[in-house]
PDB file of C-alpha atoms and ligand atoms in Angstrom:
ATOM      1  CA  MET A 162      85.800  85.396  90.117  1.00 44.00           C
ATOM      2  CA  PHE A 163      86.930  87.067  93.305  1.00 54.00           C
ATOM      3  CA  ARG A 164      88.999  84.058  94.383  1.00 47.00           C
ATOM      4  CA  GLY A 165      90.751  84.156  91.015  1.00 44.00           C
ATOM      5  CA  PHE A 166      91.734  87.731  91.637  1.00 48.00           C
ATOM      6  CA  PHE A 167      92.946  86.988  95.123  1.00 48.00           C
ATOM      7  CA  PHE A 168      95.273  84.170  94.247  1.00 45.00           C
ATOM      8  CA  GLY A 169      96.384  85.822  91.024  1.00 45.00           C
ATOM      9  CA  ALA A 170      97.496  88.927  92.892  1.00 43.00           C
ATOM     10  CA  SER A 171      99.257  87.024  95.633  1.00 42.00           C
ATOM     11  CA  ARG A 172     101.679  85.581  93.087  1.00 41.00           C
ATOM     12  CA  ALA A 173     102.960  89.069  92.310  1.00 40.00           C
ATOM     13  CA  ILE A 174     103.937  89.883  95.881  1.00 39.00           C
ATOM     14  CA  PRO A 175     106.950  88.905  97.928  1.00 41.00           C
ATOM     15  CA  LYS A 176     107.393  85.608  99.665  1.00 38.00           C
ATOM     16  CA  GLN A 177     108.639  85.225 103.214  1.00 39.00           C
ATOM     17  CA  VAL A 178     110.460  88.414 104.156  1.00 39.00           C
ATOM     18  CA  HIS A 179     110.167  88.651 107.860  1.00 39.00           C
ATOM     19  CA  GLN A 180     108.946  86.434 110.654  1.00 44.00           C
ATOM     20  CA  SER A 181     108.523  87.721 114.162  1.00 49.00           C
ATOM     21  CA  GLY A 182     105.845  85.549 115.700  1.00 50.00           C
ATOM     22  CA  THR A 183     105.267  85.407 119.424  1.00 49.00           C
ATOM     23  CA  ALA A 184     104.490  81.753 119.893  1.00 60.00           C
ATOM     24  CA  THR A 185     102.654  81.856 123.180  1.00 81.00           C
ATOM     25  CA  MET A 186     100.483  84.917 123.328  1.00 91.00           C
ATOM     26  CA  HIS A 187      97.274  84.710 125.329  1.00 95.00           C
ATOM     27  CA  VAL A 188      94.121  86.108 123.781  1.00 95.00           C
ATOM     28  CA  SER A 189      93.988  88.813 126.460  1.00 97.00           C
ATOM     29  CA  GLU A 190      97.526  89.877 125.628  1.00 96.00           C
ATOM     30  CA  ALA A 191      96.674  90.139 121.945  1.00 97.00           C
ATOM     31  CA  VAL A 192      93.561  92.183 122.804  1.00 97.00           C
ATOM     32  CA  GLU A 193      95.723  94.454 124.964  1.00 96.00           C
ATOM     33  CA  LYS A 194      98.474  94.783 122.378  1.00 96.00           C
ATOM     34  CA  ARG A 195      96.259  95.561 119.407  1.00 98.00           C
ATOM     35  CA  MET A 196      95.718  99.238 118.846  1.00 98.00           C
ATOM     36  CA  SER A 197      95.237 101.373 115.789  1.00 98.00           C
ATOM     37  CA  VAL A 198      98.731 102.132 114.582  1.00 98.00           C
ATOM     38  CA  ARG A 199      99.014 105.199 112.349  1.00 98.00           C
ATOM     39  CA  ALA A 200     102.730 105.302 111.570  1.00 98.00           C
ATOM     40  CA  PHE A 201     104.668 102.327 110.283  1.00 98.00           C
ATOM     41  CA  THR A 202     108.292 101.551 109.580  1.00 97.00           C
ATOM     42  CA  GLY A 203     109.034 100.539 106.026  1.00 91.00           C
ATOM     43  CA  GLN A 204     109.915  97.013 107.127  1.00 97.00           C
ATOM     44  CA  PRO A 205     108.336  94.587 104.647  1.00 98.00           C
ATOM     45  CA  VAL A 206     105.694  92.094 105.717  1.00 98.00           C
ATOM     46  CA  SER A 207     105.522  88.556 104.479  1.00 97.00           C
ATOM     47  CA  THR A 208     102.510  87.838 102.294  1.00 98.00           C
ATOM     48  CA  GLU A 209     102.446  84.300 103.684  1.00 98.00           C
ATOM     49  CA  THR A 210     102.067  85.659 107.207  1.00 98.00           C
ATOM     50  CA  ILE A 211      99.139  87.839 106.148  1.00 98.00           C
ATOM     51  CA  VAL A 212      97.442  85.070 104.187  1.00 98.00           C
ATOM     52  CA  GLY A 213      98.067  82.611 107.036  1.00 98.00           C
ATOM     53  CA  ALA A 214      96.420  84.956 109.525  1.00 98.00           C
ATOM     54  CA  LEU A 215      93.504  85.542 107.147  1.00 98.00           C
ATOM     55  CA  GLU A 216      92.968  81.822 106.786  1.00 98.00           C
ATOM     56  CA  LYS A 217      92.995  81.384 110.557  1.00 98.00           C
ATOM     57  CA  ALA A 218      90.665  84.365 110.992  1.00 98.00           C
ATOM     58  CA  ALA A 219      88.147  82.610 108.774  1.00 98.00           C
ATOM     59  CA  ARG A 220      87.384  80.447 111.849  1.00 98.00           C
ATOM     60  CA  ALA A 221      85.487  83.543 113.052  1.00 98.00           C
ATOM     61  CA  PRO A 222      81.798  82.853 113.568  1.00 98.00           C
ATOM     62  CA  SER A 223      79.151  84.193 111.223  1.00 98.00           C
ATOM     63  CA  GLY A 224      75.376  83.915 111.295  1.00 98.00           C
ATOM     64  CA  GLY A 225      74.348  80.801 109.355  1.00 98.00           C
ATOM     65  CA  ASN A 226      78.051  80.290 108.670  1.00 98.00           C
ATOM     66  CA  LEU A 227      77.639  82.544 105.619  1.00 98.00           C
ATOM     67  CA  GLN A 228      81.258  83.721 105.953  1.00 98.00           C
ATOM     68  CA  PRO A 229      80.390  86.924 104.110  1.00 98.00           C
ATOM     69  CA  TRP A 230      83.930  88.338 104.031  1.00 98.00           C
ATOM     70  CA  ASN A 231      85.830  88.852 100.782  1.00 98.00           C
ATOM     71  CA  ILE A 232      89.389  90.043 101.171  1.00 98.00           C
ATOM     72  CA  ALA A 233      92.001  91.435  98.800  1.00 98.00           C
ATOM     73  CA  VAL A 234      95.641  91.600  99.930  1.00 98.00           C
ATOM     74  CA  LEU A 235      97.981  94.330  98.703  1.00 98.00           C
ATOM     75  CA  ASN A 236     101.701  93.910  99.135  1.00 98.00           C
ATOM     76  CA  GLY A 237     104.920  94.361  97.165  1.00 97.00           C
ATOM     77  CA  SER A 238     104.611  95.520  93.575  1.00 97.00           C
ATOM     78  CA  ARG A 239     100.796  95.575  93.558  1.00 97.00           C
ATOM     79  CA  MET A 240     100.886  97.827  96.594  1.00 98.00           C
ATOM     80  CA  ASP A 241     103.374 100.104  94.803  1.00 98.00           C
ATOM     81  CA  GLU A 242     101.014 100.325  91.835  1.00 98.00           C
ATOM     82  CA  PHE A 243      98.053 101.119  94.050  1.00 98.00           C
ATOM     83  CA  ARG A 244      99.991 103.720  95.991  1.00 97.00           C
ATOM     84  CA  ALA A 245     100.890 105.506  92.753  1.00 97.00           C
ATOM     85  CA  ILE A 246      97.224 105.536  91.697  1.00 96.00           C
ATOM     86  CA  MET A 247      96.159 106.918  95.071  1.00 95.00           C
ATOM     87  CA  GLU A 248      98.848 109.620  95.073  1.00 94.00           C
ATOM     88  CA  ARG A 249      97.464 110.892  91.771  1.00 92.00           C
ATOM     89  CA  ARG A 250      93.911 110.521  93.033  1.00 90.00           C
ATOM     90  CA  ILE A 251      94.351 112.465  96.268  1.00 89.00           C
ATOM     91  CA  ALA A 252      96.491 115.116  94.585  1.00 87.00           C
ATOM     92  CA  GLY A 253      93.432 115.993  92.492  1.00 74.00           C
ATOM     93  CA  ASP A 254      91.063 116.241  95.453  1.00 72.00           C
ATOM     94  CA  ALA A 255      91.046 119.346  97.616  1.00 63.00           C
ATOM     95  CA  MET A 256      89.190 117.319 100.227  1.00 67.00           C
ATOM     96  CA  PRO A 257      89.853 113.557 100.231  1.00 64.00           C
ATOM     97  CA  GLY A 258      86.758 111.712  99.101  1.00 65.00           C
ATOM     98  CA  GLY A 259      86.196 112.721  95.497  1.00 71.00           C
ATOM     99  CA  GLU A 260      84.032 109.664  94.784  1.00 87.00           C
ATOM    100  CA  SER A 261      80.581 109.380  96.227  1.00 86.00           C
ATOM    101  CA  ALA A 262      80.703 107.011  99.173  1.00 88.00           C
ATOM    102  CA  GLU A 263      78.525 103.926  98.944  1.00 90.00           C
ATOM    103  CA  TYR A 264      77.553 103.980 102.580  1.00 94.00           C
ATOM    104  CA  ALA A 265      77.533 106.502 105.396  1.00 94.00           C
ATOM    105  CA  VAL A 266      80.354 105.750 107.817  1.00 95.00           C
ATOM    106  CA  TYR A 267      78.447 107.438 110.655  1.00 96.00           C
ATOM    107  CA  PRO A 268      74.756 108.200 111.059  1.00 96.00           C
ATOM    108  CA  PRO A 269      73.849 111.814 110.252  1.00 94.00           C
ATOM    109  CA  ASN A 270      73.771 114.114 113.292  1.00 95.00           C
ATOM    110  CA  LEU A 271      75.559 111.610 115.472  1.00 97.00           C
ATOM    111  CA  LYS A 272      73.850 111.677 118.848  1.00 97.00           C
ATOM    112  CA  GLU A 273      75.322 111.511 122.323  1.00 97.00           C
ATOM    113  CA  PRO A 274      77.287 109.848 123.756  1.00 97.00           C
ATOM    114  CA  TYR A 275      78.746 108.792 120.386  1.00 97.00           C
ATOM    115  CA  ARG A 276      79.320 112.337 119.170  1.00 97.00           C
ATOM    116  CA  THR A 277      81.515 113.224 122.140  1.00 97.00           C
ATOM    117  CA  ARG A 278      83.416 109.957 121.964  1.00 97.00           C
ATOM    118  CA  ARG A 279      84.225 110.581 118.316  1.00 96.00           C
ATOM    119  CA  PHE A 280      85.164 114.184 118.963  1.00 96.00           C
ATOM    120  CA  GLU A 281      87.469 113.311 121.861  1.00 95.00           C
ATOM    121  CA  ASN A 282      89.130 110.570 119.863  1.00 95.00           C
ATOM    122  CA  GLY A 283      90.019 113.038 117.113  1.00 94.00           C
ATOM    123  CA  GLU A 284      91.136 115.723 119.543  1.00 95.00           C
ATOM    124  CA  GLU A 285      93.447 113.349 121.421  1.00 95.00           C
ATOM    125  CA  MET A 286      95.048 112.219 118.197  1.00 96.00           C
ATOM    126  CA  TYR A 287      95.601 115.720 116.807  1.00 95.00           C
ATOM    127  CA  ALA A 288      96.953 116.889 120.171  1.00 94.00           C
ATOM    128  CA  LEU A 289      99.591 114.156 120.058  1.00 94.00           C
ATOM    129  CA  LEU A 290     100.462 115.241 116.538  1.00 94.00           C
ATOM    130  CA  GLY A 291     100.704 118.854 117.657  1.00 95.00           C
ATOM    131  CA  ILE A 292      98.007 119.939 115.200  1.00 96.00           C
ATOM    132  CA  ALA A 293      95.723 122.695 116.421  1.00 95.00           C
ATOM    133  CA  ARG A 294      91.956 122.481 116.056  1.00 91.00           C
ATOM    134  CA  GLU A 295      91.762 125.491 113.782  1.00 94.00           C
ATOM    135  CA  ASP A 296      94.577 124.273 111.516  1.00 95.00           C
ATOM    136  CA  ARG A 297      92.260 122.681 108.981  1.00 93.00           C
ATOM    137  CA  PRO A 298      94.884 122.293 106.221  1.00 92.00           C
ATOM    138  CA  ALA A 299      97.151 120.357 108.608  1.00 93.00           C
ATOM    139  CA  ARG A 300      94.236 118.163 109.687  1.00 93.00           C
ATOM    140  CA  LEU A 301      93.274 117.450 106.096  1.00 92.00           C
ATOM    141  CA  LYS A 302      96.875 116.655 105.232  1.00 91.00           C
ATOM    142  CA  ARG A 303      97.021 114.259 108.138  1.00 92.00           C
ATOM    143  CA  PHE A 304      93.702 112.687 107.131  1.00 93.00           C
ATOM    144  CA  ALA A 305      95.090 112.117 103.646  1.00 93.00           C
ATOM    145  CA  ASP A 306      97.757 109.897 105.202  1.00 95.00           C
ATOM    146  CA  ASN A 307      94.995 107.344 105.565  1.00 97.00           C
ATOM    147  CA  PHE A 308      95.195 106.956 101.807  1.00 96.00           C
ATOM    148  CA  ARG A 309      98.893 106.123 102.063  1.00 97.00           C
ATOM    149  CA  PHE A 310      98.062 103.469 104.656  1.00 98.00           C
ATOM    150  CA  PHE A 311     100.112 105.576 107.082  1.00 98.00           C
ATOM    151  CA  GLY A 312     103.253 104.246 105.404  1.00 97.00           C
ATOM    152  CA  ALA A 313     102.387 100.591 106.010  1.00 98.00           C
ATOM    153  CA  PRO A 314     103.962  98.236 103.478  1.00 98.00           C
ATOM    154  CA  ALA A 315     100.891  95.991 103.193  1.00 98.00           C
ATOM    155  CA  ALA A 316      97.133  96.212 103.451  1.00 98.00           C
ATOM    156  CA  ILE A 317      93.887  94.416 102.940  1.00 98.00           C
ATOM    157  CA  PHE A 318      90.528  95.523 101.641  1.00 98.00           C
ATOM    158  CA  CYS A 319      87.352  93.923 102.922  1.00 98.00           C
ATOM    159  CA  PHE A 320      84.322  93.629 100.636  1.00 98.00           C
ATOM    160  CA  VAL A 321      80.829  92.304 101.195  1.00 98.00           C
ATOM    161  CA  ASP A 322      78.194  91.122  98.760  1.00 98.00           C
ATOM    162  CA  ARG A 323      75.681  93.913  98.159  1.00 98.00           C
ATOM    163  CA  VAL A 324      72.771  91.642  99.023  1.00 98.00           C
ATOM    164  CA  MET A 325      74.005  91.335 102.612  1.00 98.00           C
ATOM    165  CA  GLY A 326      72.551  93.339 105.482  1.00 97.00           C
ATOM    166  CA  ALA A 327      73.496  94.510 108.972  1.00 97.00           C
ATOM    167  CA  PRO A 328      73.858  91.003 110.475  1.00 98.00           C
ATOM    168  CA  GLN A 329      76.415  90.024 107.844  1.00 98.00           C
ATOM    169  CA  TRP A 330      78.262  93.337 108.198  1.00 98.00           C
ATOM    170  CA  SER A 331      78.646  92.517 111.881  1.00 98.00           C
ATOM    171  CA  ASP A 332      80.178  89.182 110.809  1.00 98.00           C
ATOM    172  CA  LEU A 333      82.830  91.199 108.955  1.00 98.00           C
ATOM    173  CA  GLY A 334      83.715  92.870 112.238  1.00 98.00           C
ATOM    174  CA  MET A 335      84.219  89.533 113.934  1.00 98.00           C
ATOM    175  CA  PHE A 336      86.437  88.395 111.128  1.00 98.00           C
ATOM    176  CA  LEU A 337      88.469  91.603 111.096  1.00 99.00           C
ATOM    177  CA  GLN A 338      89.051  91.697 114.841  1.00 98.00           C
ATOM    178  CA  THR A 339      90.079  88.031 114.819  1.00 98.00           C
ATOM    179  CA  PHE A 340      92.492  88.870 112.023  1.00 98.00           C
ATOM    180  CA  MET A 341      93.959  91.857 113.878  1.00 98.00           C
ATOM    181  CA  LEU A 342      94.516  89.740 116.985  1.00 98.00           C
ATOM    182  CA  LEU A 343      96.271  87.113 114.902  1.00 98.00           C
ATOM    183  CA  LEU A 344      98.449  89.857 113.393  1.00 98.00           C
ATOM    184  CA  ALA A 345      99.309  90.971 116.942  1.00 97.00           C
ATOM    185  CA  GLU A 346     100.345  87.411 117.695  1.00 97.00           C
ATOM    186  CA  GLU A 347     102.684  87.627 114.693  1.00 97.00           C
ATOM    187  CA  GLY A 348     104.225  90.834 116.029  1.00 97.00           C
ATOM    188  CA  LEU A 349     102.399  92.879 113.391  1.00 98.00           C
ATOM    189  CA  ASP A 350     100.356  96.040 113.773  1.00 98.00           C
ATOM    190  CA  SER A 351      97.295  97.265 111.959  1.00 98.00           C
ATOM    191  CA  CYS A 352      94.771 100.029 111.544  1.00 98.00           C
ATOM    192  CA  ALA A 353      91.269  99.331 110.260  1.00 98.00           C
ATOM    193  CA  GLN A 354      90.260 102.078 107.831  1.00 98.00           C
ATOM    194  CA  GLU A 355      86.716 102.834 106.829  1.00 96.00           C
ATOM    195  CA  CYS A 356      87.949 106.081 105.276  1.00 95.00           C
ATOM    196  CA  TRP A 357      88.323 104.001 102.120  1.00 96.00           C
ATOM    197  CA  ALA A 358      84.551 104.220 101.789  1.00 95.00           C
ATOM    198  CA  ALA A 359      85.398 107.575 100.171  1.00 93.00           C
ATOM    199  CA  TYR A 360      87.143 105.825  97.250  1.00 95.00           C
ATOM    200  CA  PRO A 361      84.959 102.813  96.460  1.00 96.00           C
ATOM    201  CA  ARG A 362      85.448 103.035  92.685  1.00 95.00           C
ATOM    202  CA  THR A 363      89.226 103.351  92.722  1.00 96.00           C
ATOM    203  CA  VAL A 364      89.590 100.463  95.173  1.00 97.00           C
ATOM    204  CA  SER A 365      87.068  98.152  93.522  1.00 97.00           C
ATOM    205  CA  GLU A 366      88.493  98.767  90.061  1.00 97.00           C
ATOM    206  CA  PHE A 367      92.017  98.074  91.231  1.00 98.00           C
ATOM    207  CA  CYS A 368      90.914  94.916  93.052  1.00 98.00           C
ATOM    208  CA  ASP A 369      88.746  93.891  90.099  1.00 97.00           C
ATOM    209  CA  THR A 370      85.917  92.814  92.376  1.00 97.00           C
ATOM    210  CA  GLY A 371      83.040  93.202  89.928  1.00 95.00           C
ATOM    211  CA  ASP A 372      79.650  94.743  90.635  1.00 94.00           C
ATOM    212  CA  GLU A 373      78.331  92.321  93.241  1.00 97.00           C
ATOM    213  CA  LEU A 374      80.801  93.245  95.938  1.00 98.00           C
ATOM    214  CA  MET A 375      80.850  96.473  97.879  1.00 98.00           C
ATOM    215  CA  LEU A 376      83.845  97.863  99.718  1.00 98.00           C
ATOM    216  CA  PHE A 377      83.523  97.969 103.497  1.00 98.00           C
ATOM    217  CA  CYS A 378      86.965  99.008 104.694  1.00 98.00           C
ATOM    218  CA  GLY A 379      90.695  98.783 104.299  1.00 98.00           C
ATOM    219  CA  MET A 380      93.341  97.897 106.817  1.00 98.00           C
ATOM    220  CA  ALA A 381      96.960  99.040 106.981  1.00 98.00           C
ATOM    221  CA  ILE A 382      99.375  96.295 108.047  1.00 98.00           C
ATOM    222  CA  GLY A 383     102.999  96.532 109.084  1.00 98.00           C
ATOM    223  CA  TYR A 384     105.366  97.183 111.963  1.00 98.00           C
ATOM    224  CA  ARG A 385     104.730 100.161 114.180  1.00 98.00           C
ATOM    225  CA  ASP A 386     107.089 103.104 114.220  1.00 98.00           C
ATOM    226  CA  THR A 387     107.753 103.283 117.935  1.00 97.00           C
ATOM    227  CA  ASN A 388     109.170 106.804 117.598  1.00 97.00           C
ATOM    228  CA  ALA A 389     105.988 108.250 116.120  1.00 97.00           C
ATOM    229  CA  SER A 390     103.989 110.292 118.616  1.00 96.00           C
ATOM    230  CA  VAL A 391     100.677 109.302 117.036  1.00 96.00           C
ATOM    231  CA  ASN A 392     101.310 105.721 118.110  1.00 97.00           C
ATOM    232  CA  ARG A 393     101.286 106.815 121.728  1.00 96.00           C
ATOM    233  CA  LEU A 394      97.542 107.305 121.513  1.00 96.00           C
ATOM    234  CA  VAL A 395      95.931 104.993 124.027  1.00 95.00           C
ATOM    235  CA  THR A 396      92.242 105.435 123.415  1.00 97.00           C
ATOM    236  CA  SER A 397      89.843 105.508 126.321  1.00 95.00           C
ATOM    237  CA  ARG A 398      86.807 103.304 126.807  1.00 97.00           C
ATOM    238  CA  ALA A 399      83.526 104.207 128.414  1.00 97.00           C
ATOM    239  CA  PRO A 400      83.124 102.662 131.853  1.00 97.00           C
ATOM    240  CA  ALA A 401      81.104  99.450 131.781  1.00 98.00           C
ATOM    241  CA  LYS A 402      78.269 101.075 133.697  1.00 96.00           C
ATOM    242  CA  GLU A 403      77.519 103.158 130.579  1.00 96.00           C
ATOM    243  CA  TRP A 404      76.804 100.167 128.386  1.00 97.00           C
ATOM    244  CA  LEU A 405      76.509  97.083 130.598  1.00 98.00           C
ATOM    245  CA  LYS A 406      73.499  95.829 132.446  1.00 97.00           C
ATOM    246  CA  VAL A 407      73.839  92.681 134.527  1.00 98.00           C
ATOM    247  CA  LEU A 408      70.337  91.403 135.211  1.00 97.00           C
TER     248      LEU A 408
HETATM  249  C1  FMN B 768      85.846  99.357 111.097  1.00 56.46           C
HETATM  250  C2  FMN B 768      86.828 100.394 111.565  1.00 56.46           C
HETATM  251  C3  FMN B 768      87.185 101.418 110.731  1.00 56.46           C
HETATM  252  C4  FMN B 768      88.121 102.383 111.131  1.00 56.46           C
HETATM  253  N1  FMN B 768      88.491 103.369 110.251  1.00 56.46           N
HETATM  254  C5  FMN B 768      89.500 104.207 110.580  1.00 56.46           C
HETATM  255  C6  FMN B 768      90.004 105.119 109.614  1.00 56.46           C
HETATM  256  O1  FMN B 768      89.512 105.233 108.499  1.00 56.46           O
HETATM  257  N2  FMN B 768      91.063 105.884 109.952  1.00 56.46           N
HETATM  258  C7  FMN B 768      91.646 105.803 111.189  1.00 56.46           C
HETATM  259  O2  FMN B 768      92.616 106.530 111.430  1.00 56.46           O
HETATM  260  N3  FMN B 768      91.179 104.958 112.134  1.00 56.46           N
HETATM  261  C8  FMN B 768      90.139 104.135 111.855  1.00 56.46           C
HETATM  262  N4  FMN B 768      89.687 103.219 112.761  1.00 56.46           N
HETATM  263  C9  FMN B 768      90.331 103.134 114.082  1.00 56.46           C
HETATM  264  C10 FMN B 768      89.455 103.674 115.204  1.00 56.46           C
HETATM  265  O3  FMN B 768      89.513 105.063 115.234  1.00 56.46           O
HETATM  266  C11 FMN B 768      89.978 103.038 116.507  1.00 56.46           C
HETATM  267  O4  FMN B 768      89.718 101.659 116.471  1.00 56.46           O
HETATM  268  C12 FMN B 768      89.336 103.613 117.760  1.00 56.46           C
HETATM  269  O5  FMN B 768      89.626 104.974 117.903  1.00 56.46           O
HETATM  270  C13 FMN B 768      89.826 102.858 119.004  1.00 56.46           C
HETATM  271  O6  FMN B 768      91.228 102.920 119.098  1.00 56.46           O
HETATM  272  P1  FMN B 768      92.140 101.637 119.086  1.00 56.46           P
HETATM  273  O7  FMN B 768      91.880 100.865 117.825  1.00 56.46           O
HETATM  274  O8  FMN B 768      93.548 102.152 119.144  1.00 56.46           O
HETATM  275  O9  FMN B 768      91.790 100.796 120.270  1.00 56.46           O
HETATM  276  C14 FMN B 768      88.716 102.287 112.411  1.00 56.46           C
HETATM  277  C15 FMN B 768      88.340 101.241 113.259  1.00 56.46           C
HETATM  278  C16 FMN B 768      87.404 100.318 112.848  1.00 56.46           C
HETATM  279  C17 FMN B 768      87.032  99.186 113.768  1.00 56.46           C
END
């Protein structure tokens, strides 16, 4: 059923529009180049490029080779339709997230050191955007940009069968990172988005996924706006000594 949806939708979206592959990119370069991009140019993205990268990403490993990922691609006219739905949806919500989320994105009372890492990440981003901590309306407005895919022309949604547990969810991560690296190789940028957990009904209905699948996350895909200050955010990483033990 899901496959039917996937291929049906892909017919409605544009064919080859742009090709900017970098033929010889090393894995380390792709890892270095990938970052969460939160402002995109309007330059269209080829559906073939996205589907090609998804098919390659499916070489990602998964426990028992279950391959628990289910992906919907939005581009072209279907993306326009979805955007219009989301504009109406977020206009009606004072605080984005009017639908009850199906899973908690973070554990309650996030403990250290995770709490501080999350806090600093947000602060660095809002500082680059020139949005003060106490300016809650501006922060909410900025957060709502998530639901416009930050202006990206294309996106995917990633779903998982409800019967799956933590090990299979980790397989989704392997798939998604492999996909983002392949996008980097194609000269494309991305931002994984678990904020979509706030709109599981709207997304699942639009993607016609049925009851068995549950939405994990979305991902904005396009070409980065190099003039946008938010894209200058180079996130830090904890030093290895905080998480690595060599025995
Ligand atoms: C599964 C996943 C979901 C994410 N969801 C969001 C999101 O909803 N909105 C957002 O702006 N960034 C989101 N991010 C991006 C993270 O904030 C980002 O990966 C992290 O701060 C590290 O920065 P980097 O990706 O630039 O290296 C998500 C990342 C992952 C892996």
